[in-house]
Short mmCIF file of C-alpha atoms in Angstrom, two decimals:
data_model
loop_
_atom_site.label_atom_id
_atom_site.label_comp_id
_atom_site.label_asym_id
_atom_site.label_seq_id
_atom_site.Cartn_x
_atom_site.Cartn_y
_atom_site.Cartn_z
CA UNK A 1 -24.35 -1.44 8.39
CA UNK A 2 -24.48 -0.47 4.75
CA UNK A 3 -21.02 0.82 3.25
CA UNK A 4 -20.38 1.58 -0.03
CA UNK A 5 -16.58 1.30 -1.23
CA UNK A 6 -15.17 3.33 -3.62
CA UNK A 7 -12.15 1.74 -5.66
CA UNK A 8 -10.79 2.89 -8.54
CA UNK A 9 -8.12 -0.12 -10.05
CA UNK A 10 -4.89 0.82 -11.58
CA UNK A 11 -4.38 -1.04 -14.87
CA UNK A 12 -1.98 -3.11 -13.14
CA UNK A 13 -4.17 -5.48 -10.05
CA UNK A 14 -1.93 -4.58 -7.02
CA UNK A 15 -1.82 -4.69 -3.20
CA UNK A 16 -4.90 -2.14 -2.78
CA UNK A 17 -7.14 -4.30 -5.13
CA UNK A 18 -6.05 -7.48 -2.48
CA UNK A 19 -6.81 -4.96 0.69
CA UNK A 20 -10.46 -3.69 -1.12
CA UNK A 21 -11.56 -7.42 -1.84
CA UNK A 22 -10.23 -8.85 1.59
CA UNK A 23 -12.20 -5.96 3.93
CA UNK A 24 -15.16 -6.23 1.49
CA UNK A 25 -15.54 -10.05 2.34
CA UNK A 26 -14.56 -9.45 5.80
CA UNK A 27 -17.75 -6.99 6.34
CA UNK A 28 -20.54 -9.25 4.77
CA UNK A 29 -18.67 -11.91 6.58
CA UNK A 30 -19.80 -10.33 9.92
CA UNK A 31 -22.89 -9.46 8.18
CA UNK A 32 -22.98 -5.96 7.00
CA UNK A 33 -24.03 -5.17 3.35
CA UNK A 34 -21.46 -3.89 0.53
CA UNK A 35 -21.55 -2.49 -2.48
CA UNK A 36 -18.48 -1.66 -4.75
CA UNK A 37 -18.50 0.82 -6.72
CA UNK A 38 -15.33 0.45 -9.00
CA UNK A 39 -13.58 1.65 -12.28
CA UNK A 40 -10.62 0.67 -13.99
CA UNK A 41 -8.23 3.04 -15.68
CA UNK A 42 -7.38 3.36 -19.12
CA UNK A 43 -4.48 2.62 -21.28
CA UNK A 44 -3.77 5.91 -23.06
CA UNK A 45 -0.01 5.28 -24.33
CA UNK A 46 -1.21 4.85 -27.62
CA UNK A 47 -4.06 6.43 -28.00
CA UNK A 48 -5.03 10.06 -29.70
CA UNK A 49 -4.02 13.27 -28.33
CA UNK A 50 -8.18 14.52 -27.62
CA UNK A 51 -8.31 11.33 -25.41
CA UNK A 52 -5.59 12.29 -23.54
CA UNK A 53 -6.73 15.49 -22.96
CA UNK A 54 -9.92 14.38 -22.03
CA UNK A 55 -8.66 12.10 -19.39
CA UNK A 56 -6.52 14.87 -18.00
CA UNK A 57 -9.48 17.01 -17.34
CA UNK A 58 -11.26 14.31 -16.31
CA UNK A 59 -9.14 13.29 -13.56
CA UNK A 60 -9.16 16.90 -11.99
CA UNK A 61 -12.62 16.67 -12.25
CA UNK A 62 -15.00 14.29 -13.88
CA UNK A 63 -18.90 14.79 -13.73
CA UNK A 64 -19.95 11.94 -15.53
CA UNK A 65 -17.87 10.02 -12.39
CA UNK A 66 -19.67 12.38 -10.10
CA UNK A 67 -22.94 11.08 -11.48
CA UNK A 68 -22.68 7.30 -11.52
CA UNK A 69 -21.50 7.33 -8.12
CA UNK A 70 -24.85 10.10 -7.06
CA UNK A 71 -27.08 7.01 -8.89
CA UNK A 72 -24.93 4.21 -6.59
CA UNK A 73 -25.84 6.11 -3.47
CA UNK A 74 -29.68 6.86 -4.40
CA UNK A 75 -29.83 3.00 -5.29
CA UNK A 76 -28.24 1.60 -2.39
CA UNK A 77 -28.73 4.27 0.08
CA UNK A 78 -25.50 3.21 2.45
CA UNK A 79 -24.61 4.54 6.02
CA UNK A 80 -20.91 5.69 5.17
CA UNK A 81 -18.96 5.60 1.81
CA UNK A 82 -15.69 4.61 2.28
CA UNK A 83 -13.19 5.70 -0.58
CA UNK A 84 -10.13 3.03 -1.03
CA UNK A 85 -8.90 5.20 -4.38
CA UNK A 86 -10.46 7.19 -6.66
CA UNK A 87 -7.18 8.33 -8.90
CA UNK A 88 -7.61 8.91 -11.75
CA UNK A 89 -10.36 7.46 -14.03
CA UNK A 90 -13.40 8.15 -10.87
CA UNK A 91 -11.42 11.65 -9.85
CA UNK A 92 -12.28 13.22 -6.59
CA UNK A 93 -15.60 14.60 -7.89
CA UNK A 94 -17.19 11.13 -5.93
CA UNK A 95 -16.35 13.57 -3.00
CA UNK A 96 -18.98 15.74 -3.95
CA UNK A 97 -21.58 13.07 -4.85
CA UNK A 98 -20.97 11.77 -1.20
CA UNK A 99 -21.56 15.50 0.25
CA UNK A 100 -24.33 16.37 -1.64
CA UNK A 101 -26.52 13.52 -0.57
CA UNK A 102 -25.17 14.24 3.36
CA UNK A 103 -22.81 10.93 3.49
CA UNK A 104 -19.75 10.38 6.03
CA UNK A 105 -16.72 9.65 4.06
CA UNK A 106 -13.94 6.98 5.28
CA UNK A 107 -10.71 7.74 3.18
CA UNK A 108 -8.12 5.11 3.30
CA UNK A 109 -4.51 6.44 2.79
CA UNK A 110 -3.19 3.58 0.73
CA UNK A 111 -0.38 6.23 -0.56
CA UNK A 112 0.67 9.23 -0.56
CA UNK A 113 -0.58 10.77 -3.55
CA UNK A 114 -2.29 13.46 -1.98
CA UNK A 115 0.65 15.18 -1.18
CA UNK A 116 3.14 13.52 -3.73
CA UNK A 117 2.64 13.00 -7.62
CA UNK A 118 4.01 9.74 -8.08
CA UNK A 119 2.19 8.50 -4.62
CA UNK A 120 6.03 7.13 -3.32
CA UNK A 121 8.08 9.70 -2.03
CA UNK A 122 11.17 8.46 -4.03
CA UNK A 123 12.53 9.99 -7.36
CA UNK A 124 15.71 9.97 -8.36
CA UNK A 125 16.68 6.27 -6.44
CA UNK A 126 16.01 8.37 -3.05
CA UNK A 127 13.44 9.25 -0.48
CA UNK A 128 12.00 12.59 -1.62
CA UNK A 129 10.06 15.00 0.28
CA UNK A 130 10.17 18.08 -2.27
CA UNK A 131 6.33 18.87 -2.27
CA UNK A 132 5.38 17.79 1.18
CA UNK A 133 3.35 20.59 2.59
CA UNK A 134 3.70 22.65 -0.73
CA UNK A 135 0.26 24.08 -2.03
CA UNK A 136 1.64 23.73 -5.81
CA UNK A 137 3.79 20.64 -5.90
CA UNK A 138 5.80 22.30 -8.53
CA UNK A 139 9.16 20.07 -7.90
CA UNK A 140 7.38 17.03 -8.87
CA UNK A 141 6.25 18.76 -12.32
CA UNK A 142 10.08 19.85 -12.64
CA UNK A 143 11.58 16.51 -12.34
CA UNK A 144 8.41 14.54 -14.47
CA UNK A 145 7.56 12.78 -11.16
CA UNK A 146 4.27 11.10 -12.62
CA UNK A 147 4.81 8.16 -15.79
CA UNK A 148 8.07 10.49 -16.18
CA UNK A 149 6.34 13.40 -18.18
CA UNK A 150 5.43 16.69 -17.15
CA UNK A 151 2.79 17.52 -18.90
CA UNK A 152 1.12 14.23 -17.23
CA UNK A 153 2.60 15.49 -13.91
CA UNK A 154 0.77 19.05 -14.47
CA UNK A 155 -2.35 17.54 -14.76
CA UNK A 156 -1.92 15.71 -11.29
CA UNK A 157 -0.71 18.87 -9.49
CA UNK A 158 -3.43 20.76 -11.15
CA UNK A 159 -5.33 17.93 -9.24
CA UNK A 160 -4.08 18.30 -5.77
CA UNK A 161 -4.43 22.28 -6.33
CA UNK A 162 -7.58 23.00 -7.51
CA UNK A 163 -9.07 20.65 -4.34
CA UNK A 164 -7.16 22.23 -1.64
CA UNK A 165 -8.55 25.07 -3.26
CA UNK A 166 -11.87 23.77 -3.17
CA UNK A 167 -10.98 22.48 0.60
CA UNK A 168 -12.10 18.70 -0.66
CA UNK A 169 -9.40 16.75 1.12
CA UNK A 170 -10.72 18.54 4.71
CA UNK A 171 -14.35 19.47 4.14
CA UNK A 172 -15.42 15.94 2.06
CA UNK A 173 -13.65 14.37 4.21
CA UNK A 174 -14.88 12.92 8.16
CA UNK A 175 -12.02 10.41 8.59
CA UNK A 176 -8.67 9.46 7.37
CA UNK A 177 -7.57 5.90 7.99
CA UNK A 178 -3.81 5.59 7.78
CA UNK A 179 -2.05 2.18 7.74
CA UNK A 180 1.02 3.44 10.39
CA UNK A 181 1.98 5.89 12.70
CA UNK A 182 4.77 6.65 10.05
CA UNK A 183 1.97 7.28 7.78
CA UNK A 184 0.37 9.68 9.61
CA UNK A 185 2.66 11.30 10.97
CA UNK A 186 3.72 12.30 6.88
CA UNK A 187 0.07 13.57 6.39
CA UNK A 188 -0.13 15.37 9.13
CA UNK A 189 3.00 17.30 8.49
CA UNK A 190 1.78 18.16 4.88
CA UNK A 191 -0.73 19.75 6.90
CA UNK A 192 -3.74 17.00 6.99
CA UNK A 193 -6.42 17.88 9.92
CA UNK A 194 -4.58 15.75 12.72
CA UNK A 195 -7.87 14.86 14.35
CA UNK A 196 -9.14 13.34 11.25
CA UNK A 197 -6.73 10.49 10.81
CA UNK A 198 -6.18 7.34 12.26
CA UNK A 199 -4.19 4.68 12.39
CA UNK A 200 -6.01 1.28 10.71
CA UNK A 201 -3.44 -1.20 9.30
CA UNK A 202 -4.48 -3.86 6.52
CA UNK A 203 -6.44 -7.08 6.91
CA UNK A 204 -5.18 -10.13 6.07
CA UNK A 205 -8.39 -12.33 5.57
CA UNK A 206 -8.57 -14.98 5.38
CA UNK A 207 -5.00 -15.52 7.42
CA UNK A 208 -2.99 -17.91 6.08
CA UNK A 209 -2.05 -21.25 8.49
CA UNK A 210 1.22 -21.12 10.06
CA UNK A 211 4.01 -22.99 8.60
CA UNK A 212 5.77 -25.38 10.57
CA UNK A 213 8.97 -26.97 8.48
CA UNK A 214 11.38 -24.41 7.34
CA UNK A 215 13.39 -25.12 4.46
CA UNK A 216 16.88 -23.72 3.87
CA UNK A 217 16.46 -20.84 1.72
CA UNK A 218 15.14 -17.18 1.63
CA UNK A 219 12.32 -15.36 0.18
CA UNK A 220 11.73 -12.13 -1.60
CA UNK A 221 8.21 -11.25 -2.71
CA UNK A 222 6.65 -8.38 -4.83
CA UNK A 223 7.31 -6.23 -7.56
CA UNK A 224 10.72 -6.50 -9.39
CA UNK A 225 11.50 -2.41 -9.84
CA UNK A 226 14.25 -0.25 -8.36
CA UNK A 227 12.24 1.45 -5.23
CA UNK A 228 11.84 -2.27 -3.85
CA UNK A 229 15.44 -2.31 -3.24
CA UNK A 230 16.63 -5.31 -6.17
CA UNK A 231 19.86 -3.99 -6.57
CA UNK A 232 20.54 -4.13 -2.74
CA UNK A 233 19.25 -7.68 -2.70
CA UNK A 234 21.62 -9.13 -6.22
CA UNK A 235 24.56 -7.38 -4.77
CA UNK A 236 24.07 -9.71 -1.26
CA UNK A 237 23.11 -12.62 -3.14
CA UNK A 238 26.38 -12.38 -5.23
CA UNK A 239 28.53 -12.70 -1.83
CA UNK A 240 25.55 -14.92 0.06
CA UNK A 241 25.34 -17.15 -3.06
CA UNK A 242 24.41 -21.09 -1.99
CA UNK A 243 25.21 -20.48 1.54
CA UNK A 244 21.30 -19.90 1.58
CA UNK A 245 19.42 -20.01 -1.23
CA UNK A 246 17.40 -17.03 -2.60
CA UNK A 247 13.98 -17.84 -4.35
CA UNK A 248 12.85 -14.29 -6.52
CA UNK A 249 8.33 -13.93 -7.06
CA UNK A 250 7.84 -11.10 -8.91
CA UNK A 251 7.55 -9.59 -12.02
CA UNK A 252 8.15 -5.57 -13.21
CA UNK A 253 10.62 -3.66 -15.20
CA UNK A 254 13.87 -4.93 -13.89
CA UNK A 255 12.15 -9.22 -14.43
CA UNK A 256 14.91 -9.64 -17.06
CA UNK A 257 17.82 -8.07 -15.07
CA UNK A 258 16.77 -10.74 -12.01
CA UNK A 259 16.36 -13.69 -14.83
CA UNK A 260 19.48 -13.35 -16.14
CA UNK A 261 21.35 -12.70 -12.78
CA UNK A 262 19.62 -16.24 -11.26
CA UNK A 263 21.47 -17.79 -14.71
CA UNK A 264 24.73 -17.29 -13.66
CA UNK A 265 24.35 -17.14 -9.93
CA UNK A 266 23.17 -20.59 -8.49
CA UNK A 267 22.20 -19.31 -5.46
CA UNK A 268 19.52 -17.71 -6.69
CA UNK A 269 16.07 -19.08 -8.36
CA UNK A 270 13.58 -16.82 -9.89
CA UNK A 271 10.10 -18.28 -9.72
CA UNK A 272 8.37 -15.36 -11.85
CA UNK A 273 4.75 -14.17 -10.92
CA UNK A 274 3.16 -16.50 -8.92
CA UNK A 275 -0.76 -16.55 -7.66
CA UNK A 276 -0.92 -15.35 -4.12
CA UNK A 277 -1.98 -18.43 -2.70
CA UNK A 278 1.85 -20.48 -4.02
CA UNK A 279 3.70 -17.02 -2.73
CA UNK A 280 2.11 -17.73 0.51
CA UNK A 281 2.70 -21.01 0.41
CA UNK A 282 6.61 -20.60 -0.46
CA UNK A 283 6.20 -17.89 2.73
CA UNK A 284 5.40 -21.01 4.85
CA UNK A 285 8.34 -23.42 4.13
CA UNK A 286 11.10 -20.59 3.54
CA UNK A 287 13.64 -19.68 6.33
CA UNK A 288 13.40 -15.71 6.38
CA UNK A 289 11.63 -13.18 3.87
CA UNK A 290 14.20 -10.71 2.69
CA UNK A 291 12.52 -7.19 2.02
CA UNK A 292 15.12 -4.62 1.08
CA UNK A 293 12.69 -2.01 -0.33
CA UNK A 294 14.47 1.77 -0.34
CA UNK A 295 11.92 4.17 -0.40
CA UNK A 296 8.93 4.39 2.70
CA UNK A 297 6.48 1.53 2.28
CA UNK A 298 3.19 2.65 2.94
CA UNK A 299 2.29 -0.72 4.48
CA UNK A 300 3.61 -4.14 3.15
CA UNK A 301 1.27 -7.02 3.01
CA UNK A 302 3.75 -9.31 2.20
CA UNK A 303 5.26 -8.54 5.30
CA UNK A 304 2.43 -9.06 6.57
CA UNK A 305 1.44 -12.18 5.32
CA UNK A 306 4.94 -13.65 6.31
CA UNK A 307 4.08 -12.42 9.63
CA UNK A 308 1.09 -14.73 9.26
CA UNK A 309 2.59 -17.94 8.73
CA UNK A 310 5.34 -17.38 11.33
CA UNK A 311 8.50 -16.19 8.80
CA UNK A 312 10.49 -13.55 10.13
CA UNK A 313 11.71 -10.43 7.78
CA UNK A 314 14.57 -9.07 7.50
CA UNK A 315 13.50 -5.53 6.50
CA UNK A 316 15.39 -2.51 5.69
CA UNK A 317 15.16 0.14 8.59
CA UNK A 318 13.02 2.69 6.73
CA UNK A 319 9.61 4.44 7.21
CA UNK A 320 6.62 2.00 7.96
CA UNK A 321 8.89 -0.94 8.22
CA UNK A 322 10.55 0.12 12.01
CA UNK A 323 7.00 -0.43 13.02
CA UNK A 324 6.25 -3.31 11.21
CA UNK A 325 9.14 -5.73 11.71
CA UNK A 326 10.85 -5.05 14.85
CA UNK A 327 14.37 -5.99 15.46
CA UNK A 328 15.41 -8.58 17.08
CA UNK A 329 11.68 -9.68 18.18
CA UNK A 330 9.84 -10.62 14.81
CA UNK A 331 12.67 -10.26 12.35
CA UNK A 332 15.96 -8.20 11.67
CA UNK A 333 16.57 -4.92 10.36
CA UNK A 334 19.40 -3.59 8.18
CA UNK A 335 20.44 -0.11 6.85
CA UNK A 336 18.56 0.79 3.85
CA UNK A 337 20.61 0.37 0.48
CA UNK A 338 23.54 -1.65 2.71
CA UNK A 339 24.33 -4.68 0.73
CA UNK A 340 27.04 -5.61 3.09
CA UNK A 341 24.64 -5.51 6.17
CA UNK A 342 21.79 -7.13 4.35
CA UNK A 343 24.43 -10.08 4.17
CA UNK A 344 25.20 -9.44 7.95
CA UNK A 345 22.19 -9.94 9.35
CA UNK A 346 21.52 -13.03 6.85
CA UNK A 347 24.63 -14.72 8.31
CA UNK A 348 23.19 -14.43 11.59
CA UNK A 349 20.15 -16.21 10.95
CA UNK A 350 22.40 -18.96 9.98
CA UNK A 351 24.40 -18.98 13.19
CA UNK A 352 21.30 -18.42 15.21
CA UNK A 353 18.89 -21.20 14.51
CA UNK A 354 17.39 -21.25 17.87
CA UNK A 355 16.75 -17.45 17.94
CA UNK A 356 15.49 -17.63 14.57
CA UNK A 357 12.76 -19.48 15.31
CA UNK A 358 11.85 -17.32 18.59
CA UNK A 359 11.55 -14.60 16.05
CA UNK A 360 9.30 -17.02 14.05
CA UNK A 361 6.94 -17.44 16.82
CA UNK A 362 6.68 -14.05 18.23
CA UNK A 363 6.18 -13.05 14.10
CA UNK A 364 2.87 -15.06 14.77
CA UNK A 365 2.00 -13.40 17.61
CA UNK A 366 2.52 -10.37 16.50
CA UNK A 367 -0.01 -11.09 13.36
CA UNK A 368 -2.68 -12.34 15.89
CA UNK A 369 -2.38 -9.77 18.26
CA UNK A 370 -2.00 -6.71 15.95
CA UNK A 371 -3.58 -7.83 12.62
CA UNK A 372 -5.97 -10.57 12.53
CA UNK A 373 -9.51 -10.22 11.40
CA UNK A 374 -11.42 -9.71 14.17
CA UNK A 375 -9.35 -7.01 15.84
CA UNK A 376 -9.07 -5.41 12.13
CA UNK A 377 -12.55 -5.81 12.04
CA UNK A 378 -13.49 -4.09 15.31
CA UNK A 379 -10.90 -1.10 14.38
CA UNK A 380 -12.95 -0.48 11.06
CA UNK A 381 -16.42 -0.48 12.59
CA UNK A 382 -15.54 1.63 15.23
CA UNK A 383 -14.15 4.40 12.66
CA UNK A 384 -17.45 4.12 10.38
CA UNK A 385 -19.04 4.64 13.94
CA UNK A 386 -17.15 7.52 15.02
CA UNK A 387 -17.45 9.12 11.51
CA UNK A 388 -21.59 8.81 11.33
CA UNK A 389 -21.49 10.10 14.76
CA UNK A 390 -19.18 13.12 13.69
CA UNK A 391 -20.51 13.87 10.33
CA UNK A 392 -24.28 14.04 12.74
CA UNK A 393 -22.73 16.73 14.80
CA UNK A 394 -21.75 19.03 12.11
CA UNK A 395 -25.25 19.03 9.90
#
């Protein structure tokens, strides 16, 4: 098959960049041919006001975007197009390219931007559900939901308004792919066609080896900002302290708040960024990953990816994570925000060796059964399948 994917990169590389590349080498692996056709936003912060303004048309609409991506398609003539992000630099104009030359579109649902302006569902240091289902997601230009500003929180509302207008997100579209059940089950309440999505999670390729000696202290991965839960996990460490070790990879706005608390808490190191192949490899010698996040994780590869190697999680009971990490069979759950249960269910791992590693193996077997390559791999093709098939029945 021929697929063209459709990335746009935010100006910080994230999880979606890892998910793009790893399906991209997954499909030529098994012998398809891809093409990526990819942008890269723009730093505007400091630049002048016509740019700005510019950009904020652009990313309602931009037909220079529309264009490059109508010359991709007559060049490499794919089968499907599947669309990973375009927000905001490509805009959702590469919709139109894709039904004006008679293309099946794939859209993966990495977040929930489409029906939330910040993509999280969390303002304020809470879940937030304000604009779900709204046609005009007026709360989130209220309370500067997008890079705090309203005016830059008009222009994506104006976004998500003028294409439900335009009826892109249901007529440009022949299949959702959404990483959970939890997932779905959001888009479909904000009023998503229900018989468009489906449920797809992540690929880990390649997977990671199992690890097999587990050292004595636990592991927290990912970005260092309030959302992921930080303050939840100091305030545990602070009563957990050297009773098990807490390593810190990471790096965001709240890196200097988790420096100088591993200074004068020796419990606690704080390893920085690291490449993804040394977090995985701390992933395979650590005793638990600890991932405390407080607002609903679309889908956590670094849950994932301890899943892989055999750690188990202890995860906070919220949104995606109830389906990822189970408790009691690959890992532990705690209340979301609960400091004091967080150091509960840490304590129990280290009265519970035995059943810890149960949960380790049955973490394994829960990555091999549910999200290695080749079943990841047969869940994508089918969907391409089904959406050539579909998008042939309505021309």
């Amino acid at each position: 098959m021929r697929v063209l994917v459709v990335h746009n990169h935010y100006l910080q590389a994230g999880g979606e960049d890892t998910v793009v590349q790893a399906e991209k080498a997954l499909l030529e692996a098994k012998g398809n041919e891809v093409f990526l056709f990819e942008d890269t936003n723009l730093d505007l912060d400091d630049a002048p006001l016509a740019d700005k303004v510019k950009a904020a048309f652009n990313a309602i609409y931009s037909s220079a975007a529309r264009r490059r991506m109508a010359d991709a398609i007559r060049e490499f003539r794919p089968d499907v197009v599947h669309i990973h992000n375009f927000f905001n630099k490509l805009s959702p104009s590469v919709y139109d390219a894709c039904y004006q030359a008679g293309l099946p579109v794939v859209q993966t649902l990495h977040n929930f931007r489409l029906v939330c302006l910040n993509a999280f569902l969390y303002r304020d240091g809470r879940v937030c559900e304000d604009c779900v289902g709204r046609f005009v997601p007026w709360p989130g230009v209220i309370h500067r939901c997008y890079r705090n500003s309203r005016t830059a929180s008009a222009t994506v509302a104006a976004m998500l308004a003028v294409h439900d207008v335009k009826n892109t997100w249901e007529d440009r579209v022949t299949r959702y792919i959404a990483l959970t059940k939890f997932a779905r089950d959001k888009f479909v309440a904000a009023g998503f066609p229900a018989e468009k999505i489906v449920v797809k999670p992540n690929v880990v390729y390649p997977a990671p080896t199992p690890g097999h000696e587990r050292g004595e202290y636990a592991l927290f991965v990912g970005r260092l900002s309030p959302e992921k839960g930080i303050d939840t996990l100091l305030a545990a460490w602070q009563q957990i302290g050297q009773r098990l070790p807490l390593h810190i990879v990471g790096a965001g706005p709240l890196a200097k708040r988790v420096e100088s608390f591993a200074k004068t808490n020796p419990g606690v190191t704080y390893r920085g960024r690291l490449p993804r192949t040394e977090a995985v490899e701390l992933m395979r010698t650590a005793k638990v990953m600890i991932f405390p996040s407080v607002w609903y994780e679309m889908f956590s590869m670094t849950a994932i990816e301890a899943l892989s190697v055999g750690l188990p999680v202890i995860a906070s009971n919220l949104g995606s994570m109830t389906e990822l990490i189970r408790h009691q069979h690959n890992g532990l759950h705690f209340r979301p925000g609960d400091a004091a249960d967080l150091v509960a269910q840490v304590d129990w791992t280290l009265q519970h060796p035995v059943e810890l590693q149960r949960l380790g193996r049955q973490a394994r077997a829960d990555f091999e059964e549910h999200y290695a390559a080749d079943r990841n791999y047969d869940l994508l093709m089918d969907i391409y399948q089904q959406a050539i098939a579909d998008h042939t029945d309505t021309r």
